Amino acid sequence: MRSAASTPNNLLATIVVISTMTAAILLRPCHGFQQQLGAVSRVARSGVSPSYSLRIRRADGASQLVALQYNTRSFSRLYSSSSDDDSSKKARILFLGTPDVAATSLKTIYEQSQSPDSQYEVVGVVTQPPKRRKRRGKEVPSPVGLVAEELGIYTLCPEKARDAEFLDELENEVRPDLCITAAYGQYLPKRFLALPKFGTLNIHPSLLPRWRGASPVQRSLEAGDNPVGVSVLFTVSKMDAGPIVAQESLEIDENEQATTLLPTLFDIGTKSLVDALPKVIKGDITMDTATVQDESLVAEASMIDSSEGQLWPTKMSAQECHNRVRGFSMWPGTFLYFQVGDDESNDPVKVKVVETRVLEETAEPTNVIEIGPKKKDGLRLVCSDGSVLEMLKVQPATRNVMDAKSFVNGLQGNSVRWLSGLDE
């Protein structure tokens, strides 16, 4: 016999299924697929409210879940009635981001939105479309997409942010009051920027106006900047040129790498943004009252090319080499070509330089690489100006990352020299 308590749950399930199917027809799916409606399935996770997912069939015949995955709480939040007094008081926030650092920011902002006195709610997420990590592998959502699914937040994945259907959906369905971007990875058109009444805020990991552009952390480390920092600013059509809402500087260690610095700066920037949100929503901080950037201090953080990863001891000092290793640690990395042994007919070996430090001593310039005398010393490379770069960790082609001692042990007594002129 069916219990009376199960009836409301079944009724709610029916309503959610019908609503999800209706939404699939009205809303453009995450991937922009040509839709063929398939099974609507109930997904129950341990400790998580039941959610419903709609499987569609793409034009190429593959079957895949779209981003219409909601638990009942998030579904009602997106389509909440304007007569709901509690909801109507809250600013509707749309979050845009893609990589891991942005996913962490999304979690933080969402958690803050759940506090009883929060003045805002996260009603949607925009991220880059899922990609295949391997040639024949499955499409995998971005880190932000995975977090949005975990939190039950409505998600859109347009191929381009300028797509008319995507912008129509934001304007007519999502209706954001404020947008937040964190390493989203696409240019936002004027029509997008005109949608939220409180504007669009961006977390940018540099002390603007220094290092506007695609690679701020990498370029700041390459230049040897200290302190570094992060800015929260309003987004305008010109890249990273909007007025600044908040800015934090950070003193760093001389050996800090981009791999560890980038998430640190995004954590600081997210906290600054969360602290500023109430004032932005109240209208105390606006595009007109935020701090205008000094155009005379602008430095461009141009996109990095993989060819920049090669180190040139004939042209660069040890400090310059070290700073490039630090800045390019995430991508593309840095490398040298080694000649192993005295036989010059041996093919050069491409070696990735993973971790370095600069020694205070100087030496007579040479292309011979030797390990230092102490137990934990690295491979010592003398640049043409006599400055000494110590390579603590390296990675020969097709091998794993290893410390200097392991590399030397693998040489079996052969000498090693760095080569110049290759790929120049």
Coordinates of C-alpha atoms in Angstrom, one line a residue:
M1 CA 0.0 0.0 0.0
R2 CA 1.4 3.4 -1.0
S3 CA 2.0 5.7 2.0
A4 CA 0.4 9.1 2.1
A5 CA 3.8 10.7 2.6
S6 CA 5.0 9.5 -0.8
T7 CA 2.2 11.2 -2.7
P8 CA 3.5 14.8 -2.5
N9 CA 7.0 13.5 -3.5
N10 CA 5.6 11.7 -6.6
L11 CA 3.5 14.8 -7.5
L12 CA 6.6 17.0 -7.2
A13 CA 8.6 14.5 -9.3
T14 CA 6.0 14.6 -12.0
I15 CA 6.0 18.4 -12.0
V16 CA 9.8 18.6 -12.2
V17 CA 9.9 16.1 -15.0
I18 CA 7.3 18.0 -17.0
S19 CA 9.0 21.3 -16.3
T20 CA 12.4 19.9 -17.3
M21 CA 11.0 18.7 -20.6
T22 CA 9.4 22.0 -21.2
A23 CA 12.6 23.8 -20.3
A24 CA 14.5 21.6 -22.8
I25 CA 12.2 22.8 -25.5
L26 CA 12.4 26.5 -24.5
L27 CA 16.0 26.7 -23.5
R28 CA 19.0 26.2 -25.7
P29 CA 21.1 23.3 -24.4
C30 CA 24.6 23.7 -23.1
H31 CA 26.2 22.5 -26.3
G32 CA 23.8 24.0 -28.8
F33 CA 22.7 20.5 -29.9
Q34 CA 19.9 19.8 -32.3
Q35 CA 17.5 18.3 -29.8
Q36 CA 15.7 15.0 -29.8
L37 CA 14.0 14.5 -26.5
G38 CA 15.0 11.3 -24.7
A39 CA 14.4 9.8 -21.3
V40 CA 14.1 12.0 -18.3
S41 CA 15.8 10.2 -15.5
R42 CA 15.7 10.7 -11.7
V43 CA 19.1 11.0 -10.2
A44 CA 19.5 10.4 -6.5
R45 CA 22.9 11.0 -4.8
S46 CA 23.8 10.2 -1.3
G47 CA 23.1 13.3 0.8
V48 CA 21.9 15.4 -2.1
S49 CA 18.4 16.3 -3.0
P50 CA 17.0 14.3 -6.0
S51 CA 17.7 15.9 -9.4
Y52 CA 16.4 15.2 -12.9
S53 CA 18.4 15.1 -16.0
L54 CA 17.2 15.1 -19.6
R55 CA 19.1 13.0 -22.2
I56 CA 19.1 14.4 -25.7
R57 CA 20.4 13.0 -29.0
R58 CA 22.8 15.1 -31.0
A59 CA 22.8 15.5 -34.7
D60 CA 25.7 13.1 -35.0
G61 CA 23.7 10.4 -33.3
A62 CA 25.5 10.5 -29.9
S63 CA 23.4 10.6 -26.8
Q64 CA 24.5 13.0 -24.0
L65 CA 23.1 14.8 -21.0
V66 CA 22.6 18.5 -21.4
A67 CA 23.1 21.0 -18.6
L68 CA 19.5 20.8 -17.5
Q69 CA 20.4 19.1 -14.3
Y70 CA 18.6 20.6 -11.3
N71 CA 17.7 19.6 -7.8
T72 CA 14.3 20.9 -6.9
R73 CA 15.8 23.8 -4.9
S74 CA 17.8 25.2 -7.8
F75 CA 15.0 24.7 -10.3
S76 CA 12.6 26.8 -8.2
R77 CA 15.3 29.4 -7.6
L78 CA 15.8 30.1 -11.3
Y79 CA 12.1 30.2 -12.1
S80 CA 11.0 31.7 -8.8
S81 CA 7.9 33.8 -8.8
S82 CA 8.3 37.6 -8.5
S83 CA 5.7 37.5 -5.7
D84 CA 8.2 35.6 -3.5
D85 CA 9.2 38.4 -1.1
D86 CA 12.4 36.7 0.0
S87 CA 13.6 36.0 -3.5
S88 CA 12.6 39.3 -4.9
K89 CA 14.9 41.1 -2.5
K90 CA 18.0 39.2 -3.6
A91 CA 20.1 40.3 -6.5
R92 CA 20.3 37.7 -9.2
I93 CA 24.0 36.8 -9.9
L94 CA 25.3 35.1 -13.1
F95 CA 28.8 33.6 -12.8
L96 CA 31.1 33.1 -15.8
G97 CA 34.3 31.1 -15.5
T98 CA 36.0 28.0 -16.8
P99 CA 39.2 26.6 -15.1
D100 CA 39.9 25.3 -11.6
V101 CA 40.7 28.6 -10.1
A102 CA 37.3 29.9 -11.2
A103 CA 35.6 26.8 -9.9
T104 CA 36.9 27.6 -6.4
S105 CA 35.6 31.1 -6.8
L106 CA 32.2 29.8 -7.7
K107 CA 32.1 27.6 -4.6
T108 CA 33.0 30.5 -2.4
I109 CA 30.5 32.9 -3.9
Y110 CA 27.7 30.2 -3.8
E111 CA 28.5 29.4 -0.1
Q112 CA 28.3 33.0 0.8
S113 CA 25.0 33.3 -1.0
Q114 CA 23.5 30.6 1.2
S115 CA 23.9 32.7 4.4
P116 CA 20.6 33.9 5.9
D117 CA 21.5 37.6 5.5
S118 CA 22.9 37.3 1.9
Q119 CA 21.7 40.0 -0.5
Y120 CA 22.2 37.9 -3.6
E121 CA 21.7 34.4 -5.1
V122 CA 23.5 32.6 -7.8
V123 CA 20.9 31.9 -10.5
G124 CA 23.1 30.7 -13.3
V125 CA 26.6 29.7 -14.6
V126 CA 28.2 30.2 -18.0
T127 CA 31.2 28.3 -18.9
Q128 CA 33.1 27.0 -22.0
P129 CA 31.6 23.9 -23.7
P130 CA 32.7 20.5 -22.6
K131 CA 35.8 19.2 -24.4
R132 CA 37.4 15.8 -25.1
R133 CA 40.6 15.3 -23.2
K134 CA 41.6 12.4 -25.5
R135 CA 40.9 12.0 -29.2
R136 CA 38.2 9.3 -28.6
G137 CA 37.4 10.1 -25.1
K138 CA 34.1 11.4 -23.7
E139 CA 33.4 15.1 -23.6
V140 CA 34.2 16.4 -20.1
P141 CA 32.7 19.6 -18.6
S142 CA 35.0 22.4 -17.5
P143 CA 35.9 22.5 -13.8
V144 CA 33.3 25.3 -13.4
G145 CA 30.7 23.2 -15.2
L146 CA 31.4 20.2 -12.8
V147 CA 31.0 22.4 -9.8
A148 CA 27.8 24.0 -11.1
E149 CA 26.4 20.5 -11.7
E150 CA 27.4 19.5 -8.1
L151 CA 25.7 22.5 -6.7
G152 CA 22.6 22.1 -8.9
I153 CA 23.1 25.5 -10.7
Y154 CA 21.5 26.1 -14.1
T155 CA 24.4 26.1 -16.6
L156 CA 24.9 27.5 -20.2
C157 CA 27.8 26.6 -22.4
P158 CA 27.6 28.8 -25.5
E159 CA 30.2 28.4 -28.3
K160 CA 30.5 32.1 -28.4
A161 CA 29.3 34.7 -25.9
R162 CA 28.0 36.8 -28.7
D163 CA 25.6 34.2 -29.9
A164 CA 22.1 35.8 -30.3
E165 CA 20.3 32.8 -28.8
F166 CA 22.5 32.8 -25.8
L167 CA 22.0 36.5 -25.2
D168 CA 18.2 36.1 -25.7
E169 CA 18.1 33.5 -23.1
L170 CA 20.0 35.6 -20.6
E171 CA 17.8 38.6 -21.2
N172 CA 14.5 36.7 -21.2
E173 CA 15.0 33.8 -18.8
V174 CA 18.0 34.3 -16.5
R175 CA 17.6 38.1 -16.1
P176 CA 20.9 38.7 -14.1
D177 CA 21.2 41.8 -11.9
L178 CA 24.9 41.3 -11.7
C179 CA 27.5 39.2 -13.5
I180 CA 30.8 38.0 -12.2
T181 CA 33.6 36.8 -14.4
A182 CA 36.7 34.8 -13.4
A183 CA 38.9 33.4 -16.2
Y184 CA 35.9 32.8 -18.5
G185 CA 38.0 32.9 -21.6
Q186 CA 35.7 34.7 -24.0
Y187 CA 35.2 38.4 -25.0
L188 CA 31.9 39.8 -23.8
P189 CA 29.9 41.9 -26.3
K190 CA 28.3 45.2 -25.5
R191 CA 24.8 43.6 -25.5
F192 CA 25.9 41.3 -22.7
L193 CA 27.5 44.1 -20.7
A194 CA 24.2 46.1 -21.0
L195 CA 22.1 43.3 -19.4
P196 CA 22.9 43.4 -15.6
K197 CA 21.7 46.6 -13.9
F198 CA 24.6 46.5 -11.4
G199 CA 27.2 45.7 -14.1
T200 CA 29.8 43.0 -14.5
L201 CA 32.6 42.4 -12.1
N202 CA 35.8 40.7 -13.0
I203 CA 38.6 39.1 -10.9
H204 CA 41.9 39.9 -12.6
P205 CA 45.2 38.6 -11.1
S206 CA 47.4 41.6 -11.4
L207 CA 47.8 45.1 -10.0
L208 CA 46.0 46.9 -12.8
P209 CA 46.6 48.9 -14.9
R210 CA 49.8 46.8 -15.0
W211 CA 49.4 43.6 -17.0
R212 CA 46.2 43.9 -18.8
G213 CA 45.5 41.0 -21.0
A214 CA 45.5 37.2 -21.3
S215 CA 48.6 36.3 -19.2
P216 CA 48.9 38.6 -16.2
V217 CA 50.5 36.2 -13.7
Q218 CA 52.9 34.8 -16.2
R219 CA 54.1 38.2 -17.4
S220 CA 54.4 39.6 -13.9
L221 CA 56.6 36.8 -12.7
E222 CA 58.6 36.9 -15.9
A223 CA 59.2 40.6 -15.3
G224 CA 60.3 39.9 -11.7
D225 CA 57.5 41.9 -10.1
N226 CA 57.2 41.9 -6.3
P227 CA 54.7 42.7 -4.9
V228 CA 52.1 41.1 -7.3
G229 CA 48.4 41.4 -6.7
V230 CA 44.8 41.0 -7.8
S231 CA 42.1 43.5 -8.9
V232 CA 38.3 43.4 -8.9
L233 CA 37.0 45.7 -11.6
F234 CA 34.0 46.6 -13.6
T235 CA 34.1 45.1 -17.1
V236 CA 34.0 47.4 -20.1
S237 CA 34.4 46.8 -23.8
K238 CA 38.1 47.5 -23.7
M239 CA 40.0 44.6 -22.2
D240 CA 40.7 45.0 -18.4
A241 CA 40.3 48.7 -18.6
G242 CA 37.2 49.2 -16.4
P243 CA 37.3 51.1 -13.1
I244 CA 38.7 49.3 -10.1
V245 CA 36.4 48.2 -7.2
A246 CA 39.1 46.6 -5.0
Q247 CA 42.8 45.8 -5.2
E248 CA 45.1 43.7 -3.0
S249 CA 48.9 43.4 -3.2
L250 CA 50.9 40.4 -2.1
E251 CA 54.6 40.1 -1.3
I252 CA 55.9 36.8 -2.7
D253 CA 59.0 34.5 -2.3
E254 CA 61.6 35.0 -5.0
N255 CA 61.1 31.4 -6.1
E256 CA 57.2 31.5 -6.3
Q257 CA 55.8 30.0 -9.4
A258 CA 52.7 30.7 -11.4
T259 CA 51.3 27.2 -10.6
T260 CA 50.9 28.1 -6.9
L261 CA 50.5 31.9 -7.3
L262 CA 47.5 31.9 -9.6
P263 CA 45.1 30.1 -7.2
T264 CA 46.4 32.2 -4.3
L265 CA 45.6 35.4 -6.1
F266 CA 42.1 34.2 -7.2
D267 CA 41.3 33.2 -3.6
I268 CA 42.3 36.7 -2.4
G269 CA 40.4 38.3 -5.3
T270 CA 37.3 36.3 -4.6
K271 CA 37.3 37.4 -1.0
S272 CA 37.7 41.0 -2.0
L273 CA 34.8 40.6 -4.5
V274 CA 32.5 39.0 -1.8
D275 CA 33.3 41.9 0.6
A276 CA 32.4 44.4 -2.1
L277 CA 29.2 42.8 -3.3
P278 CA 26.8 44.4 -0.7
K279 CA 28.1 47.9 -1.6
V280 CA 27.7 47.2 -5.3
I281 CA 24.2 45.8 -4.8
K282 CA 23.2 48.8 -2.7
G283 CA 24.6 51.2 -5.3
D284 CA 27.3 52.5 -3.0
I285 CA 29.9 51.3 -5.5
T286 CA 29.1 51.9 -9.2
M287 CA 30.9 52.3 -12.5
D288 CA 31.0 56.1 -11.8
T289 CA 32.4 55.9 -8.2
A290 CA 35.0 53.1 -8.7
T291 CA 38.6 54.1 -9.2
V292 CA 39.5 55.0 -12.8
Q293 CA 42.7 53.3 -14.1
D294 CA 45.8 55.5 -15.0
E295 CA 46.3 54.8 -18.7
S296 CA 49.9 56.0 -18.5
L297 CA 50.8 53.0 -16.3
V298 CA 49.4 50.3 -18.6
A299 CA 51.5 47.2 -19.3
E300 CA 50.2 44.6 -21.7
A301 CA 50.2 40.9 -20.7
S302 CA 50.2 39.5 -24.2
M303 CA 49.3 35.9 -24.8
I304 CA 52.2 33.5 -24.5
D305 CA 53.6 31.6 -27.5
S306 CA 55.1 28.1 -26.9
S307 CA 58.3 29.2 -28.6
E308 CA 58.9 31.6 -25.7
G309 CA 59.6 28.6 -23.4
Q310 CA 63.2 28.2 -24.7
L311 CA 65.9 29.6 -22.4
W312 CA 68.8 31.5 -24.0
P313 CA 71.8 31.6 -21.6
T314 CA 73.7 33.5 -24.3
K315 CA 71.1 36.4 -24.2
M316 CA 69.6 36.1 -20.8
S317 CA 70.9 36.4 -17.3
A318 CA 70.4 33.7 -14.7
Q319 CA 67.7 35.9 -13.1
E320 CA 65.9 36.3 -16.4
C321 CA 66.0 32.6 -17.0
H322 CA 64.8 31.9 -13.4
N323 CA 61.9 34.4 -13.8
R324 CA 60.8 32.8 -17.0
V325 CA 60.8 29.3 -15.4
R326 CA 58.6 30.7 -12.6
G327 CA 56.2 32.5 -14.9
F328 CA 55.8 29.7 -17.5
S329 CA 55.5 26.8 -15.0
M330 CA 51.8 26.1 -15.9
W331 CA 52.3 26.5 -19.7
P332 CA 54.2 26.2 -21.9
G333 CA 57.1 25.4 -19.5
T334 CA 60.7 26.2 -20.2
F335 CA 63.4 24.1 -21.8
L336 CA 67.0 23.8 -23.0
Y337 CA 68.8 21.6 -25.4
F338 CA 71.6 19.4 -23.9
Q339 CA 74.5 17.7 -25.6
V340 CA 75.3 14.5 -23.7
G341 CA 78.7 13.0 -24.1
D342 CA 81.7 14.2 -26.2
D343 CA 80.5 12.9 -29.5
E344 CA 79.0 15.9 -31.3
S345 CA 77.1 13.6 -33.7
N346 CA 74.8 12.6 -30.8
D347 CA 71.3 14.1 -31.2
P348 CA 70.6 17.0 -28.9
V349 CA 68.3 16.2 -25.9
K350 CA 65.4 18.5 -25.2
V351 CA 65.2 19.0 -21.4
K352 CA 62.4 20.8 -19.6
V353 CA 63.6 23.0 -16.8
V354 CA 61.1 22.6 -14.0
E355 CA 62.5 24.3 -10.9
T356 CA 65.5 26.7 -10.5
R357 CA 67.1 29.2 -8.3
V358 CA 69.7 31.9 -8.8
L359 CA 73.1 31.6 -7.0
E360 CA 74.8 34.7 -5.6
E361 CA 78.2 33.6 -7.0
T362 CA 79.5 34.3 -10.5
A363 CA 81.7 32.1 -12.7
E364 CA 83.6 32.2 -15.9
P365 CA 81.1 31.7 -18.8
T366 CA 81.0 28.1 -20.1
N367 CA 78.5 25.8 -21.8
V368 CA 79.5 22.9 -19.5
I369 CA 76.8 21.9 -17.0
E370 CA 77.9 20.4 -13.7
I371 CA 76.2 19.5 -10.4
G372 CA 77.1 21.4 -7.3
P373 CA 79.3 20.0 -4.6
K374 CA 76.7 19.7 -1.9
K375 CA 74.1 16.9 -1.4
K376 CA 71.0 18.8 -2.5
D377 CA 72.8 21.1 -5.1
G378 CA 71.4 21.3 -8.6
L379 CA 72.8 21.4 -12.1
R380 CA 74.8 24.6 -12.5
L381 CA 74.4 26.6 -15.7
V382 CA 76.6 29.7 -16.3
C383 CA 75.1 32.4 -18.5
S384 CA 77.2 34.5 -20.8
D385 CA 77.2 37.4 -18.2
G386 CA 78.7 35.0 -15.6
S387 CA 75.6 34.7 -13.5
V388 CA 74.8 31.2 -12.3
L389 CA 71.4 29.4 -12.7
E390 CA 70.9 26.3 -10.6
M391 CA 68.5 23.8 -12.0
L392 CA 67.0 21.8 -9.2
K393 CA 64.5 19.7 -11.2
V394 CA 64.5 18.8 -14.9
Q395 CA 62.6 16.5 -17.2
P396 CA 64.3 15.0 -20.2
A397 CA 62.1 14.2 -23.2
T398 CA 60.0 11.0 -22.6
R399 CA 61.1 10.9 -19.0
N400 CA 59.5 11.9 -15.7
V401 CA 60.5 14.9 -13.7
M402 CA 63.7 14.2 -11.6
D403 CA 66.0 16.0 -9.3
A404 CA 69.5 17.0 -10.4
K405 CA 71.2 14.0 -8.8
S406 CA 69.0 11.5 -10.5
F407 CA 69.7 13.2 -13.8
V408 CA 73.5 13.0 -13.3
N409 CA 73.2 9.4 -12.3
G410 CA 71.5 8.6 -15.6
L411 CA 74.4 10.2 -17.5
Q412 CA 76.7 7.2 -16.6
G413 CA 79.7 9.4 -16.4
N414 CA 79.1 11.3 -19.6
S415 CA 79.6 15.1 -19.7
V416 CA 76.7 17.4 -20.6
R417 CA 76.7 20.8 -22.3
W418 CA 73.9 23.3 -23.1
L419 CA 73.5 24.2 -26.8
S420 CA 72.7 27.5 -28.3
G421 CA 71.4 28.3 -31.7
L422 CA 68.8 25.6 -31.9
D423 CA 65.3 26.9 -33.0
E424 CA 66.7 30.4 -33.0

